[in-house]
């Protein structure tokens, strides 16, 4: 997954799908944990990144929280 980063306007669900496709080709002991760690390092939303670290969120918690945040941001526009 190395240098893979989230594009500026890319929703996290699409970014997660890209990471997941790459992770399937790798030999991780725990694929979800590897994806979670990569997301925490590279998601554009710094506020949610900090919350994910502080609260030791699972991959699913990150995906859920970011989806809610993206939805709220979209509605506010």
Short mmCIF file of C-alpha atoms in Angstrom, two decimals:
data_model
loop_
_atom_site.label_atom_id
_atom_site.label_comp_id
_atom_site.label_asym_id
_atom_site.label_seq_id
_atom_site.Cartn_x
_atom_site.Cartn_y
_atom_site.Cartn_z
CA UNK A 1 0.00 0.00 0.00
CA UNK A 2 3.07 2.12 0.57
CA UNK A 3 2.60 5.53 -1.00
CA UNK A 4 -1.14 5.24 -1.64
CA UNK A 5 -3.00 8.32 -0.38
CA UNK A 6 -6.55 9.60 -0.46
CA UNK A 7 -7.24 12.00 -3.33
CA UNK A 8 -8.52 15.45 -2.39
CA UNK A 9 -12.17 14.89 -3.36
CA UNK A 10 -12.21 11.10 -3.00
CA UNK A 11 -14.81 9.69 -0.59
CA UNK A 12 -13.34 7.33 1.98
CA UNK A 13 -15.45 4.43 0.71
CA UNK A 14 -13.78 4.69 -2.72
CA UNK A 15 -10.35 5.09 -1.13
CA UNK A 16 -10.98 2.07 1.09
CA UNK A 17 -11.95 0.03 -1.99
CA UNK A 18 -8.66 0.94 -3.67
CA UNK A 19 -6.66 -0.01 -0.58
CA UNK A 20 -8.62 -3.24 -0.19
CA UNK A 21 -7.82 -4.32 -3.76
CA UNK A 22 -4.11 -3.77 -3.16
CA UNK A 23 -4.18 -5.44 0.27
CA UNK A 24 -5.73 -8.60 -1.24
CA UNK A 25 -2.55 -9.07 -3.25
CA UNK A 26 -0.38 -8.86 -0.13
CA UNK A 27 0.21 -11.49 2.51
CA UNK A 28 -0.95 -9.73 5.68
CA UNK A 29 -1.65 -11.69 8.85
CA UNK A 30 -4.63 -9.40 9.49
CA UNK A 31 -5.72 -7.58 6.35
CA UNK A 32 -8.28 -5.39 8.15
CA UNK A 33 -5.69 -4.25 10.68
CA UNK A 34 -3.22 -3.39 7.90
CA UNK A 35 -5.90 -1.41 6.06
CA UNK A 36 -6.94 0.35 9.28
CA UNK A 37 -3.35 1.33 10.02
CA UNK A 38 -2.86 2.63 6.49
CA UNK A 39 -6.10 4.63 6.63
CA UNK A 40 -5.10 6.22 9.93
CA UNK A 41 -1.81 7.32 8.37
CA UNK A 42 -3.31 8.68 5.15
CA UNK A 43 -6.92 9.86 5.48
CA UNK A 44 -7.32 13.55 4.75
CA UNK A 45 -9.62 14.26 7.73
CA UNK A 46 -7.11 15.03 10.48
CA UNK A 47 -9.76 15.44 13.18
CA UNK A 48 -11.09 11.93 12.56
CA UNK A 49 -7.55 10.56 12.30
CA UNK A 50 -6.82 11.83 15.81
CA UNK A 51 -10.11 10.41 17.15
CA UNK A 52 -9.35 7.04 15.55
CA UNK A 53 -5.97 6.91 17.23
CA UNK A 54 -7.21 8.09 20.63
CA UNK A 55 -10.15 5.71 20.67
CA UNK A 56 -8.38 2.74 19.02
CA UNK A 57 -11.14 2.48 16.42
CA UNK A 58 -11.50 -0.65 14.34
CA UNK A 59 -11.54 -0.43 10.56
CA UNK A 60 -15.34 -0.54 10.57
CA UNK A 61 -15.57 2.25 13.14
CA UNK A 62 -13.33 4.43 10.98
CA UNK A 63 -15.40 3.73 7.89
CA UNK A 64 -18.66 4.43 9.76
CA UNK A 65 -17.47 7.66 11.37
CA UNK A 66 -15.97 9.05 8.19
CA UNK A 67 -19.11 8.17 6.22
CA UNK A 68 -21.22 10.10 8.74
CA UNK A 69 -18.82 13.05 8.60
CA UNK A 70 -18.79 13.08 4.80
CA UNK A 71 -22.59 12.91 4.69
CA UNK A 72 -22.92 15.82 7.14
CA UNK A 73 -20.40 17.87 5.18
CA UNK A 74 -22.27 17.18 1.93
CA UNK A 75 -25.61 18.18 3.51
CA UNK A 76 -24.11 21.38 4.88
CA UNK A 77 -23.11 22.43 1.37
#
